[in-house]
């Protein structure tokens, strides 16, 4: 097992699975500006490492995240920095720190426990799959602080729940549990041990070609967010996979489970 030395985000790699843990347990993993920067740096590290085939997002001390660190946000220097980020062209730091997980060439699974509020909710939504403890407390909480969700929620929430329900949860900042989140389709699974469930799902994915995992993620995301391009992307990625080495290995592995895939060929 190898780790990346960061103070606020902990990255551990084990047999192709990268576990990314928010590491501010004394603050219930509230997201400071520094933590957001480390999220971007961690995701970029994962993107460059072709040995990583699946990512699990979680939080230390059995808490995902209580949301944005309001003390950090209220610091005058940070407020000025935030204003600049919101004014400049392109994605802000607040959007990039979350949407970058959607853009990774590997599946991302969020394991949710304790609190998943505000910014924590938006990070969970950026994952491909969400697994929550039934008693996880969840909320799109920004309106409670007089704010709007601005961390990519308008993209990451799209297609998960109906627009009227998205408005209701956002406008009320209501707190709900994992069972309700599963009922409305906001999460994928409810489990008493979400991290163990995420680990088992990641290991199941390791039995598939890393290039097929990447291409499938890209094509399915295009189906939701770029429907005019999705059919073309199907053809392009299928051609690439057929010409690649891991597709050949996948057919051999189907008959012999001992066959090992090569690192991801494409990005």
CSV table of N, CA and C in Angstrom, one decimal, residues 14 28 65 86-87 116 124 138 164 189 192 194 200 219 221-222:
chain,number,residue,atom,x,y,z
A,14,UNK,N,-4.1,0.7,-3.3
A,14,UNK,CA,-4.0,-0.7,-2.9
A,14,UNK,C,-4.5,-1.6,-4.1
A,28,UNK,N,-15.3,17.7,11.4
A,28,UNK,CA,-16.3,16.9,10.7
A,28,UNK,C,-16.1,16.9,9.2
A,65,UNK,N,-18.7,14.6,5.1
A,65,UNK,CA,-18.4,16.0,5.3
A,65,UNK,C,-19.6,16.8,5.7
A,86,UNK,N,-15.2,33.5,-8.6
A,86,UNK,CA,-16.5,33.6,-9.2
A,86,UNK,C,-16.6,34.5,-10.4
A,87,UNK,N,-15.7,35.5,-10.5
A,87,UNK,CA,-15.7,36.4,-11.6
A,87,UNK,C,-14.9,36.0,-12.8
A,116,UNK,N,-23.5,14.5,5.4
A,116,UNK,CA,-23.2,14.8,4.0
A,116,UNK,C,-24.0,16.0,3.6
A,124,UNK,N,-20.3,14.3,-3.1
A,124,UNK,CA,-20.9,13.0,-3.3
A,124,UNK,C,-21.6,12.9,-4.7
A,138,UNK,N,-28.2,14.0,5.2
A,138,UNK,CA,-27.9,14.6,4.0
A,138,UNK,C,-28.7,15.8,3.8
A,164,UNK,N,-38.5,19.3,-10.1
A,164,UNK,CA,-39.3,19.8,-9.0
A,164,UNK,C,-38.8,19.4,-7.7
A,189,UNK,N,-27.0,2.9,-3.5
A,189,UNK,CA,-27.2,1.8,-2.5
A,189,UNK,C,-27.3,2.4,-1.1
A,192,UNK,N,-25.3,-0.9,5.7
A,192,UNK,CA,-24.8,-0.6,7.0
A,192,UNK,C,-23.3,-0.4,7.1
A,194,UNK,N,-21.0,1.1,4.4
A,194,UNK,CA,-20.9,1.7,3.1
A,194,UNK,C,-19.4,1.6,2.5
A,200,UNK,N,-16.0,-3.7,-2.0
A,200,UNK,CA,-16.4,-4.9,-2.8
A,200,UNK,C,-16.8,-4.6,-4.2
A,219,UNK,N,-18.9,7.4,-22.2
A,219,UNK,CA,-20.1,7.2,-23.1
A,219,UNK,C,-21.4,7.5,-22.3
A,221,UNK,N,-21.8,9.2,-19.5
A,221,UNK,CA,-21.9,10.6,-19.1
A,221,UNK,C,-22.3,11.4,-20.3
A,222,UNK,N,-21.8,11.1,-21.5
A,222,UNK,CA,-22.3,11.8,-22.7
A,222,UNK,C,-23.8,11.6,-22.9
